[in-house]
CSV table of N, CA and C in Angstrom, one decimal:
chain,number,residue,atom,x,y,z
D,1,MET,N,3.1,-5.1,-15.6
D,1,MET,CA,2.7,-3.9,-16.0
D,1,MET,C,3.4,-2.8,-17.1
D,2,THR,N,4.9,-2.4,-17.3
D,2,THR,CA,4.8,-2.8,-18.3
D,2,THR,C,5.6,-3.9,-19.6
D,3,GLY,N,5.1,-4.5,-18.9
D,3,GLY,CA,5.6,-5.7,-20.3
D,3,GLY,C,6.7,-6.2,-20.3
D,4,ALA,N,8.6,-5.1,-19.5
D,4,ALA,CA,9.4,-5.6,-19.4
D,4,ALA,C,9.8,-6.4,-18.3
D,5,GLU,N,10.6,-6.7,-17.5
D,5,GLU,CA,11.6,-7.8,-16.6
D,5,GLU,C,11.9,-7.3,-15.2
D,6,GLY,N,12.7,-5.9,-15.3
D,6,GLY,CA,13.4,-5.3,-14.0
D,6,GLY,C,14.0,-4.1,-15.1
D,7,GLY,N,14.2,-3.4,-13.6
D,7,GLY,CA,15.2,-2.2,-14.1
D,7,GLY,C,14.6,-0.4,-14.0
D,8,SER,N,14.8,0.2,-14.6
D,8,SER,CA,14.3,2.0,-14.9
D,8,SER,C,13.5,2.5,-15.9
D,9,PHE,N,12.2,3.2,-15.4
D,9,PHE,CA,12.1,3.4,-16.5
D,9,PHE,C,11.6,5.4,-16.3
D,10,PRO,N,11.9,5.8,-17.2
D,10,PRO,CA,12.0,7.4,-17.5
D,10,PRO,C,10.2,7.6,-17.3
D,11,ILE,N,10.2,8.5,-16.2
D,11,ILE,CA,8.2,8.6,-15.7
D,11,ILE,C,8.2,10.4,-15.4
D,12,THR,N,7.2,11.2,-16.5
D,12,THR,CA,7.0,12.2,-16.2
D,12,THR,C,6.1,12.1,-15.5
D,13,TYR,N,5.5,13.8,-14.8
D,13,TYR,CA,4.7,14.2,-14.2
D,13,TYR,C,4.1,15.4,-14.9
D,14,GLU,N,2.7,15.8,-15.2
D,14,GLU,CA,2.3,17.0,-15.7
D,14,GLU,C,0.8,17.1,-14.5
D,15,ARG,N,1.2,18.8,-14.0
D,15,ARG,CA,-0.1,19.0,-13.5
D,15,ARG,C,-0.9,19.5,-14.1
D,16,VAL,N,-2.0,19.7,-13.4
D,16,VAL,CA,-3.1,19.4,-13.7
D,16,VAL,C,-3.8,19.9,-13.2
D,17,PRO,N,-5.1,21.1,-13.1
D,17,PRO,CA,-6.2,21.6,-12.1
D,17,PRO,C,-6.9,20.4,-11.5
D,18,CYS,N,-7.0,20.4,-10.4
D,18,CYS,CA,-8.4,19.8,-9.5
D,18,CYS,C,-9.1,19.8,-10.2
D,19,ARG,N,-10.8,18.8,-10.0
D,19,ARG,CA,-11.7,19.4,-11.1
D,19,ARG,C,-12.8,19.8,-8.7
D,20,THR,N,-13.5,20.6,-9.3
D,20,THR,CA,-14.3,21.8,-8.3
D,20,THR,C,-15.6,21.8,-8.4
D,21,ASN,N,-15.9,22.2,-7.7
D,21,ASN,CA,-17.0,22.1,-7.5
D,21,ASN,C,-17.6,23.6,-7.0
D,22,PRO,N,-19.1,24.1,-8.1
D,22,PRO,CA,-19.5,24.6,-8.6
D,22,PRO,C,-19.3,26.0,-7.0
D,23,VAL,N,-19.8,25.3,-5.4
D,23,VAL,CA,-20.1,26.1,-4.3
D,23,VAL,C,-18.5,26.7,-3.8
D,24,GLY,N,-17.3,26.5,-5.0
D,24,GLY,CA,-16.3,27.6,-4.9
D,24,GLY,C,-15.3,26.5,-3.6
D,25,PRO,N,-14.8,27.6,-3.7
D,25,PRO,CA,-13.0,27.0,-2.5
D,25,PRO,C,-13.9,27.1,-1.3
D,26,ARG,N,-13.5,26.2,0.0
D,26,ARG,CA,-13.9,26.0,0.9
D,26,ARG,C,-12.7,26.1,2.7
D,27,VAL,N,-13.2,26.2,3.6
D,27,VAL,CA,-12.3,25.9,4.4
D,27,VAL,C,-13.4,26.0,5.8
D,28,THR,N,-13.3,24.6,5.9
D,28,THR,CA,-13.7,23.4,7.2
D,28,THR,C,-12.6,23.3,8.3
D,29,VAL,N,-13.0,24.1,9.8
D,29,VAL,CA,-12.5,23.7,10.8
D,29,VAL,C,-12.7,22.0,11.2
D,30,VAL,N,-12.0,22.2,11.6
D,30,VAL,CA,-11.4,20.7,12.1
D,30,VAL,C,-11.2,20.4,13.4
D,31,GLY,N,-10.5,21.5,14.0
D,31,GLY,CA,-10.2,21.4,15.5
D,31,GLY,C,-10.6,23.0,15.9
D,32,GLY,N,-11.4,23.1,16.9
D,32,GLY,CA,-12.0,24.6,16.8
D,32,GLY,C,-12.8,23.8,18.5
D,33,GLY,N,-13.6,25.3,19.2
D,33,GLY,CA,-13.9,24.9,20.0
D,33,GLY,C,-13.1,25.7,21.3
D,34,ASN,N,-12.1,26.2,20.1
D,34,ASN,CA,-10.9,26.1,21.4
D,34,ASN,C,-10.2,28.1,21.4
D,35,ALA,N,-10.0,29.2,22.0
D,35,ALA,CA,-10.2,30.3,21.8
D,35,ALA,C,-8.4,30.7,20.8
D,36,TYR,N,-8.0,29.3,22.1
D,36,TYR,CA,-6.2,29.7,21.6
D,36,TYR,C,-5.9,29.0,20.2
D,37,TYR,N,-6.1,27.3,20.1
D,37,TYR,CA,-6.4,27.3,18.9
D,37,TYR,C,-7.2,26.5,17.4
D,38,MET,N,-6.8,26.5,16.4
D,38,MET,CA,-7.6,26.4,15.5
D,38,MET,C,-6.9,24.7,14.0
D,39,LYS,N,-7.9,24.0,13.8
D,39,LYS,CA,-6.8,23.8,13.0
D,39,LYS,C,-8.6,24.1,10.8
D,40,ALA,N,-8.0,23.6,10.6
D,40,ALA,CA,-8.9,23.5,9.3
D,40,ALA,C,-8.3,23.2,8.3
D,41,ILE,N,-9.3,22.5,7.4
D,41,ILE,CA,-8.8,22.4,6.3
D,41,ILE,C,-8.8,23.1,4.9
D,42,PHE,N,-8.6,22.9,4.1
D,42,PHE,CA,-8.7,24.1,3.3
D,42,PHE,C,-8.8,23.2,1.5
D,43,SER,N,-10.6,23.2,1.0
D,43,SER,CA,-10.9,22.2,0.2
D,43,SER,C,-11.4,22.8,-1.3
D,44,ASN,N,-11.8,22.0,-2.3
D,44,ASN,CA,-12.1,22.3,-2.9
D,44,ASN,C,-11.8,23.4,-4.2
D,45,THR,N,-10.1,23.0,-4.0
D,45,THR,CA,-9.7,24.6,-5.3
D,45,THR,C,-8.8,24.0,-5.7
D,46,VAL,N,-8.3,25.2,-7.2
D,46,VAL,CA,-7.8,24.3,-8.2
D,46,VAL,C,-6.2,23.5,-7.9
D,47,ALA,N,-5.4,23.9,-7.3
D,47,ALA,CA,-4.1,23.3,-6.5
D,47,ALA,C,-4.0,22.7,-5.2
D,48,GLY,N,-3.3,22.4,-5.0
D,48,GLY,CA,-3.3,21.9,-3.2
D,48,GLY,C,-2.4,23.3,-2.8
D,49,VAL,N,-2.7,23.6,-1.4
D,49,VAL,CA,-2.7,24.7,-0.8
D,49,VAL,C,-1.0,24.4,-0.2
D,50,ARG,N,-0.2,25.7,-0.5
D,50,ARG,CA,1.5,25.9,-0.2
D,50,ARG,C,1.3,26.2,1.9
D,51,SER,N,0.5,26.9,1.4
D,51,SER,CA,0.5,27.9,3.2
D,51,SER,C,-1.0,28.3,3.2
D,52,ALA,N,-0.7,28.9,4.4
D,52,ALA,CA,-2.4,29.4,5.1
D,52,ALA,C,-2.3,30.3,6.0
D,53,SER,N,-2.7,31.4,5.9
D,53,SER,CA,-2.9,32.6,7.6
D,53,SER,C,-4.7,32.5,7.5
D,54,VAL,N,-5.1,33.0,9.0
D,54,VAL,CA,-5.9,33.3,9.4
D,54,VAL,C,-5.9,34.7,10.4
D,55,THR,N,-7.4,35.5,9.5
D,55,THR,CA,-7.2,36.7,10.8
D,55,THR,C,-8.4,36.9,11.2
D,56,ILE,N,-8.1,37.5,12.6
D,56,ILE,CA,-8.9,37.0,13.5
D,56,ILE,C,-9.2,38.8,14.2
D,57,GLY,N,-10.5,39.2,13.8
D,57,GLY,CA,-10.2,40.6,14.9
D,57,GLY,C,-9.0,41.9,14.3
D,58,GLY,N,-9.2,41.1,13.0
D,58,GLY,CA,-7.5,42.1,12.1
D,58,GLY,C,-6.4,42.0,13.0
D,59,GLU,N,-6.4,40.6,13.3
D,59,GLU,CA,-4.6,40.3,13.7
D,59,GLU,C,-4.7,39.3,12.8
D,60,ARG,N,-3.7,39.3,12.7
D,60,ARG,CA,-3.1,38.2,11.2
D,60,ARG,C,-2.5,37.6,12.0
D,61,PHE,N,-2.6,35.9,11.9
D,61,PHE,CA,-1.1,34.4,12.3
D,61,PHE,C,-1.4,33.7,11.5
D,62,PRO,N,-0.2,32.7,11.2
D,62,PRO,CA,0.2,32.2,10.1
D,62,PRO,C,-0.4,30.4,10.4
D,63,MET,N,-0.9,30.1,9.8
D,63,MET,CA,-1.0,28.7,9.5
D,63,MET,C,0.1,27.6,9.3
D,64,GLU,N,0.4,27.1,10.0
D,64,GLU,CA,1.5,25.1,9.7
D,64,GLU,C,1.3,24.4,9.3
D,65,ARG,N,1.3,23.6,8.2
D,65,ARG,CA,1.1,22.7,8.0
D,65,ARG,C,1.3,21.6,9.1
D,66,VAL,N,0.0,20.7,9.2
D,66,VAL,CA,0.4,19.3,10.1
D,66,VAL,C,1.0,18.7,9.5
D,67,ASN,N,1.9,18.2,10.0
D,67,ASN,CA,2.2,16.9,10.2
D,67,ASN,C,2.6,16.7,8.2
D,68,GLU,N,2.5,17.2,6.9
D,68,GLU,CA,3.4,17.1,5.6
D,68,GLU,C,1.3,16.6,5.0
D,69,GLY,N,0.7,17.2,6.4
D,69,GLY,CA,-0.5,16.5,5.5
D,69,GLY,C,-1.3,17.6,4.9
D,70,ALA,N,-2.5,17.1,4.7
D,70,ALA,CA,-4.2,17.9,4.2
D,70,ALA,C,-4.7,19.6,5.3
D,71,THR,N,-4.2,19.9,6.7
D,71,THR,CA,-4.5,20.5,7.6
D,71,THR,C,-3.8,21.8,7.9
D,72,PHE,N,-4.0,22.3,8.6
D,72,PHE,CA,-3.2,23.5,8.9
D,72,PHE,C,-4.0,24.0,9.4
D,73,GLU,N,-2.4,24.5,10.8
D,73,GLU,CA,-3.3,24.8,12.2
D,73,GLU,C,-3.1,26.4,12.5
D,74,ALA,N,-3.4,26.9,13.3
D,74,ALA,CA,-2.9,28.1,14.5
D,74,ALA,C,-2.7,28.0,15.9
D,75,VAL,N,-1.7,28.6,16.3
D,75,VAL,CA,-1.8,27.9,17.6
D,75,VAL,C,-1.1,29.3,18.5
D,76,ASP,N,-1.2,29.3,19.5
D,76,ASP,CA,-1.4,30.5,20.4
D,76,ASP,C,-2.1,31.4,20.6
D,77,LEU,N,-3.0,31.2,20.1
D,77,LEU,CA,-3.7,32.4,19.0
D,77,LEU,C,-4.2,34.0,20.6
D,78,GLY,N,-3.8,33.8,21.3
D,78,GLY,CA,-4.2,34.2,22.5
D,78,GLY,C,-5.6,35.0,22.8
D,79,ALA,N,-6.8,33.9,22.4
D,79,ALA,CA,-8.3,34.1,22.4
D,79,ALA,C,-8.8,35.6,21.4
D,80,PRO,N,-8.5,35.9,20.7
D,80,PRO,CA,-9.0,36.9,19.7
D,80,PRO,C,-10.1,37.1,19.7
D,81,SER,N,-10.4,38.0,19.3
D,81,SER,CA,-12.3,38.0,19.1
D,81,SER,C,-12.6,39.0,17.2
D,82,GLY,N,-13.5,39.2,17.1
D,82,GLY,CA,-13.7,39.1,16.0
D,82,GLY,C,-14.2,38.4,14.7
D,83,ALA,N,-13.8,39.2,13.8
D,83,ALA,CA,-14.2,38.1,12.7
D,83,ALA,C,-13.2,37.7,12.4
D,84,VAL,N,-14.0,36.1,11.6
D,84,VAL,CA,-12.6,35.5,10.6
D,84,VAL,C,-12.3,35.0,9.8
D,85,SER,N,-11.4,34.9,9.0
D,85,SER,CA,-11.0,35.7,7.4
D,85,SER,C,-9.5,34.7,7.2
D,86,PHE,N,-10.2,34.1,6.2
D,86,PHE,CA,-8.7,33.0,5.9
D,86,PHE,C,-7.8,33.8,4.6
D,87,GLU,N,-6.8,33.3,4.6
D,87,GLU,CA,-6.1,32.7,3.2
D,87,GLU,C,-5.5,32.1,3.3
D,88,ALA,N,-5.4,31.6,1.6
D,88,ALA,CA,-4.5,30.1,1.4
D,88,ALA,C,-3.7,30.7,-0.4
D,89,ARG,N,-2.4,30.5,0.4
D,89,ARG,CA,-1.5,30.8,-0.8
D,89,ARG,C,-1.2,29.0,-2.0
D,90,LEU,N,-1.5,29.1,-3.4
D,90,LEU,CA,-1.7,27.4,-4.0
D,90,LEU,C,-0.2,26.6,-3.8
D,91,VAL,N,-0.4,26.1,-4.3
D,91,VAL,CA,1.4,25.6,-5.4
D,91,VAL,C,1.0,26.6,-6.5
D,92,THR,N,0.4,26.4,-7.5
D,92,THR,CA,0.0,27.6,-8.7
D,92,THR,C,0.8,28.6,-8.2
D,93,GLY,N,0.7,29.2,-6.9
D,93,GLY,CA,1.2,31.2,-7.4
D,93,GLY,C,-0.5,32.0,-6.6
D,94,ALA,N,-1.3,31.3,-7.5
D,94,ALA,CA,-3.1,32.1,-6.8
D,94,ALA,C,-2.4,31.9,-5.5
D,95,ARG,N,-3.6,33.4,-5.6
D,95,ARG,CA,-4.3,33.5,-4.0
D,95,ARG,C,-5.6,33.6,-4.2
D,96,VAL,N,-5.6,33.0,-2.7
D,96,VAL,CA,-7.3,32.5,-2.5
D,96,VAL,C,-8.1,32.0,-1.2
D,97,ARG,N,-9.1,33.7,-0.7
D,97,ARG,CA,-9.2,35.0,-0.1
D,97,ARG,C,-10.5,34.3,0.8
D,98,TRP,N,-11.3,33.8,1.8
D,98,TRP,CA,-12.3,33.4,2.5
D,98,TRP,C,-12.5,35.3,3.8
D,99,GLY,N,-13.3,36.1,3.5
D,99,GLY,CA,-13.2,37.4,3.8
D,99,GLY,C,-14.3,36.8,4.4
D,100,ASN,N,-14.4,37.5,5.5
D,100,ASN,CA,-15.5,37.2,7.0
D,100,ASN,C,-16.2,36.3,7.1
D,101,CYS,N,-15.6,35.3,6.7
D,101,CYS,CA,-15.9,34.1,7.3
D,101,CYS,C,-16.8,33.1,8.0
D,102,PHE,N,-16.6,33.8,9.2
D,102,PHE,CA,-16.9,33.3,10.5
D,102,PHE,C,-17.3,35.4,11.3
D,103,PRO,N,-18.9,36.1,11.9
D,103,PRO,CA,-18.5,36.6,12.3
D,103,PRO,C,-17.6,36.9,14.1
D,104,SER,N,-17.5,35.9,14.3
D,104,SER,CA,-16.4,36.0,16.4
D,104,SER,C,-15.4,34.3,15.8
D,105,TRP,N,-14.6,34.1,16.8
D,105,TRP,CA,-14.2,32.9,17.5
D,105,TRP,C,-13.8,32.9,18.4
D,106,PRO,N,-14.1,31.5,19.3
D,106,PRO,CA,-14.0,30.3,17.9
D,106,PRO,C,-15.8,29.8,17.5
D,107,GLN,N,-14.9,29.2,17.1
D,107,GLN,CA,-16.3,28.2,15.8
D,107,GLN,C,-15.7,26.1,16.6
D,108,ASP,N,-17.0,26.3,16.2
D,108,ASP,CA,-17.1,24.3,16.5
D,108,ASP,C,-16.5,24.0,15.5
D,109,VAL,N,-16.2,22.8,15.6
D,109,VAL,CA,-16.4,21.7,14.4
D,109,VAL,C,-17.0,21.3,13.7
D,110,ALA,N,-16.3,21.7,12.6
D,110,ALA,CA,-17.4,21.6,10.9
D,110,ALA,C,-18.2,22.7,10.6
D,111,ALA,N,-17.1,23.3,11.4
D,111,ALA,CA,-18.1,25.2,10.7
D,111,ALA,C,-17.1,25.1,9.7
D,112,HIS,N,-17.5,25.8,8.7
D,112,HIS,CA,-17.3,26.3,7.3
D,112,HIS,C,-18.1,27.3,6.2
D,113,CYS,N,-16.8,27.9,5.5
D,113,CYS,CA,-17.3,29.1,4.4
D,113,CYS,C,-16.5,29.1,4.1
D,114,SER,N,-18.0,29.6,2.5
D,114,SER,CA,-16.7,28.8,1.2
D,114,SER,C,-16.3,30.5,0.4
D,115,THR,N,-16.0,30.2,-0.5
D,115,THR,CA,-15.5,32.1,-1.8
D,115,THR,C,-16.9,32.2,-1.5
D,116,LYS,N,-18.0,31.0,-2.1
D,116,LYS,CA,-19.4,32.1,-2.6
D,116,LYS,C,-20.2,32.3,-1.8
D,117,GLY,N,-19.6,32.6,-0.7
D,117,GLY,CA,-20.9,32.9,0.2
D,117,GLY,C,-21.9,32.4,1.1
D,118,GLY,N,-21.1,30.9,1.3
D,118,GLY,CA,-22.0,29.9,2.2
D,118,GLY,C,-21.1,29.9,3.5
D,119,THR,N,-21.9,29.9,4.4
D,119,THR,CA,-20.9,30.3,5.7
D,119,THR,C,-21.8,28.9,6.9
D,120,GLN,N,-21.9,28.2,7.4
D,120,GLN,CA,-22.0,27.9,8.3
D,120,GLN,C,-21.4,27.0,9.5
D,121,SER,N,-22.6,27.4,10.3
D,121,SER,CA,-21.0,26.9,12.4
D,121,SER,C,-22.5,26.8,12.8
D,122,GLY,N,-21.8,26.9,14.2
D,122,GLY,CA,-22.1,26.5,14.9
D,122,GLY,C,-22.8,24.4,15.0
D,123,LYS,N,-23.0,24.0,16.3
D,123,LYS,CA,-23.8,22.1,16.3
D,123,LYS,C,-24.8,22.4,15.7
D,124,GLY,N,-24.9,20.6,15.3
D,124,GLY,CA,-26.1,21.1,13.8
D,124,GLY,C,-27.1,21.0,13.2
D,125,LYS,N,-26.2,22.8,12.4
D,125,LYS,CA,-27.1,22.4,11.2
D,125,LYS,C,-26.4,22.3,10.5
D,126,LYS,N,-27.4,22.3,9.5
D,126,LYS,CA,-27.5,21.0,7.9
D,126,LYS,C,-27.7,22.5,7.2
D,127,SER,N,-26.2,22.5,5.7
D,127,SER,CA,-26.8,23.6,4.9
D,127,SER,C,-27.4,23.0,3.8
D,128,GLY,N,-28.0,22.4,3.9
D,128,GLY,CA,-29.3,21.4,3.1
D,128,GLY,C,-28.9,21.3,1.8
D,129,LYS,N,-27.9,21.9,1.6
D,129,LYS,CA,-26.7,21.4,0.3
D,129,LYS,C,-26.1,20.5,-0.1
D,130,GLY,N,-26.1,19.2,-1.2
D,130,GLY,CA,-25.4,18.3,-0.9
D,130,GLY,C,-24.4,17.2,0.0
D,131,LYS,N,-25.4,16.9,1.2
D,131,LYS,CA,-25.4,16.5,2.1
D,131,LYS,C,-26.4,15.8,1.9
D,132,GLY,N,-26.5,14.9,3.0
D,132,GLY,CA,-27.1,13.2,3.8
D,132,GLY,C,-26.4,12.1,2.7
D,133,LYS,N,-26.8,10.7,2.6
D,133,LYS,CA,-26.4,9.7,1.4
D,133,LYS,C,-27.1,9.5,0.1
D,134,LYS,N,-26.0,9.1,-0.8
D,134,LYS,CA,-26.1,9.9,-2.1
D,134,LYS,C,-27.0,7.6,-2.7
D,135,LYS,N,-27.5,8.1,-3.3
D,135,LYS,CA,-28.3,7.4,-4.4
D,135,LYS,C,-28.2,7.0,-5.4
D,136,GLY,N,-28.1,5.9,-5.8
D,136,GLY,CA,-27.4,5.8,-7.2
D,136,GLY,C,-26.2,5.0,-7.4
D,137,LYS,N,-24.5,5.7,-6.4
D,137,LYS,CA,-23.4,6.2,-6.8
D,137,LYS,C,-23.1,4.5,-6.4
D,138,GLY,N,-21.6,4.2,-7.2
D,138,GLY,CA,-21.2,3.7,-6.2
D,138,GLY,C,-21.8,2.0,-6.4
D,139,LYS,N,-20.9,1.1,-6.8
D,139,LYS,CA,-21.5,-0.2,-7.4
D,139,LYS,C,-21.2,-1.2,-6.5
D,140,LYS,N,-22.2,-2.4,-6.2
D,140,LYS,CA,-21.7,-3.2,-4.9
D,140,LYS,C,-21.2,-4.8,-5.9
D,141,SER,N,-20.3,-5.6,-4.8
D,141,SER,CA,-20.0,-6.7,-5.8
D,141,SER,C,-21.1,-7.9,-6.0
D,142,GLY,N,-20.0,-8.3,-7.4
D,142,GLY,CA,-21.4,-8.8,-8.0
D,142,GLY,C,-22.0,-9.8,-7.5
D,143,LYS,N,-22.7,-10.7,-8.5
D,143,LYS,CA,-23.8,-12.2,-7.8
D,143,LYS,C,-22.6,-13.0,-8.0
D,144,GLY,N,-22.0,-13.3,-6.4
D,144,GLY,CA,-21.4,-14.6,-6.3
D,144,GLY,C,-22.3,-15.4,-6.5
D,145,LYS,N,-21.8,-16.9,-5.7
D,145,LYS,CA,-22.6,-18.0,-5.6
D,145,LYS,C,-24.0,-17.3,-4.5
D,146,LYS,N,-24.9,-18.2,-4.5
D,146,LYS,CA,-26.3,-17.7,-4.5
D,146,LYS,C,-26.6,-15.9,-3.3
D,147,GLY,N,-26.1,-15.1,-4.6
D,147,GLY,CA,-25.7,-14.0,-4.4
D,147,GLY,C,-25.0,-13.0,-2.5
D,148,LYS,N,-24.4,-14.5,-2.7
D,148,LYS,CA,-23.9,-13.1,-1.0
D,148,LYS,C,-22.8,-13.0,-1.4
D,149,LYS,N,-22.5,-12.0,-0.7
D,149,LYS,CA,-21.4,-10.4,-0.9
D,149,LYS,C,-19.5,-11.8,-0.8
D,150,LYS,N,-18.8,-10.7,-1.0
D,150,LYS,CA,-17.9,-11.3,-1.2
D,150,LYS,C,-16.5,-10.2,-0.1
D,151,GLY,N,-16.8,-11.2,1.1
D,151,GLY,CA,-15.5,-10.3,1.6
D,151,GLY,C,-15.6,-8.5,2.0
D,152,LYS,N,-15.2,-8.2,2.6
D,152,LYS,CA,-15.6,-6.3,3.3
D,152,LYS,C,-14.4,-5.8,2.8
D,153,GLY,N,-14.1,-6.1,1.5
D,153,GLY,CA,-13.6,-4.9,0.7
D,153,GLY,C,-14.1,-3.7,-0.2
D,154,LYS,N,-13.3,-3.5,-1.3
D,154,LYS,CA,-13.5,-2.6,-2.6
D,154,LYS,C,-14.6,-3.3,-3.0
D,155,LYS,N,-15.7,-2.7,-3.4
D,155,LYS,CA,-16.6,-3.2,-4.4
D,155,LYS,C,-16.6,-3.0,-5.7
D,156,SER,N,-16.4,-4.2,-6.2
D,156,SER,CA,-15.7,-4.4,-7.5
D,156,SER,C,-16.7,-4.8,-8.5
D,157,GLY,N,-17.9,-4.1,-8.7
D,157,GLY,CA,-18.2,-3.7,-9.8
D,157,GLY,C,-18.9,-4.7,-10.8
D,158,LYS,N,-18.4,-6.0,-11.1
D,158,LYS,CA,-17.9,-6.8,-12.1
D,158,LYS,C,-18.3,-7.7,-11.8
D,159,GLY,N,-18.7,-8.4,-10.4
D,159,GLY,CA,-19.3,-9.9,-9.8
D,159,GLY,C,-18.5,-10.6,-10.3
D,160,LYS,N,-17.5,-11.1,-11.2
D,160,LYS,CA,-16.3,-11.8,-11.8
D,160,LYS,C,-15.8,-12.3,-10.7
D,161,GLY,N,-15.5,-12.5,-9.6
D,161,GLY,CA,-14.2,-12.8,-8.5
D,161,GLY,C,-14.8,-14.2,-8.4
D,162,LYS,N,-13.2,-15.7,-7.4
D,162,LYS,CA,-13.9,-16.4,-7.0
D,162,LYS,C,-13.4,-15.6,-5.3
D,163,GLY,N,-13.9,-15.0,-5.2
D,163,GLY,CA,-13.4,-15.1,-3.5
D,163,GLY,C,-12.1,-14.2,-3.4
D,164,LYS,N,-11.4,-15.1,-2.0
D,164,LYS,CA,-10.5,-14.1,-1.7
D,164,LYS,C,-8.9,-14.3,-2.6
D,165,ARG,N,-7.8,-13.4,-2.6
D,165,ARG,CA,-6.9,-14.0,-3.6
D,165,ARG,C,-5.8,-13.6,-2.8
């Protein structure tokens, strides 16, 4: 890759803002339906989330990162009731707030809201925006022998492979 035989090579990193969607930052419940426990993921933010909290009925609960991953959880909530809000602190130091995200807790898995006012909760509801299968995106593997697809791996887009490598 570098053209050198081996050894150590200096590298540098530069923080760049993440690309975002116009719907604004979103919080999605990935573990819910339980008055005593919550797991959520924060997405569409300009930088990674460093810490988060949830407020239910005026009572604030810190959320802990789950296994150094992208989800955060709050445990031992004590079955609070009331409106649900979230706050996240990004690695840049900025704060993102989702006020009045849900009217009550608990919420089902996949319930979500964005900072630009979109809230969805409950089972089986669809938001109508950006959902469903995307058409015309992605590339299929090329025209191999007699039009057969090659393997079950990633889509190559070029069609110049010779089978397995």
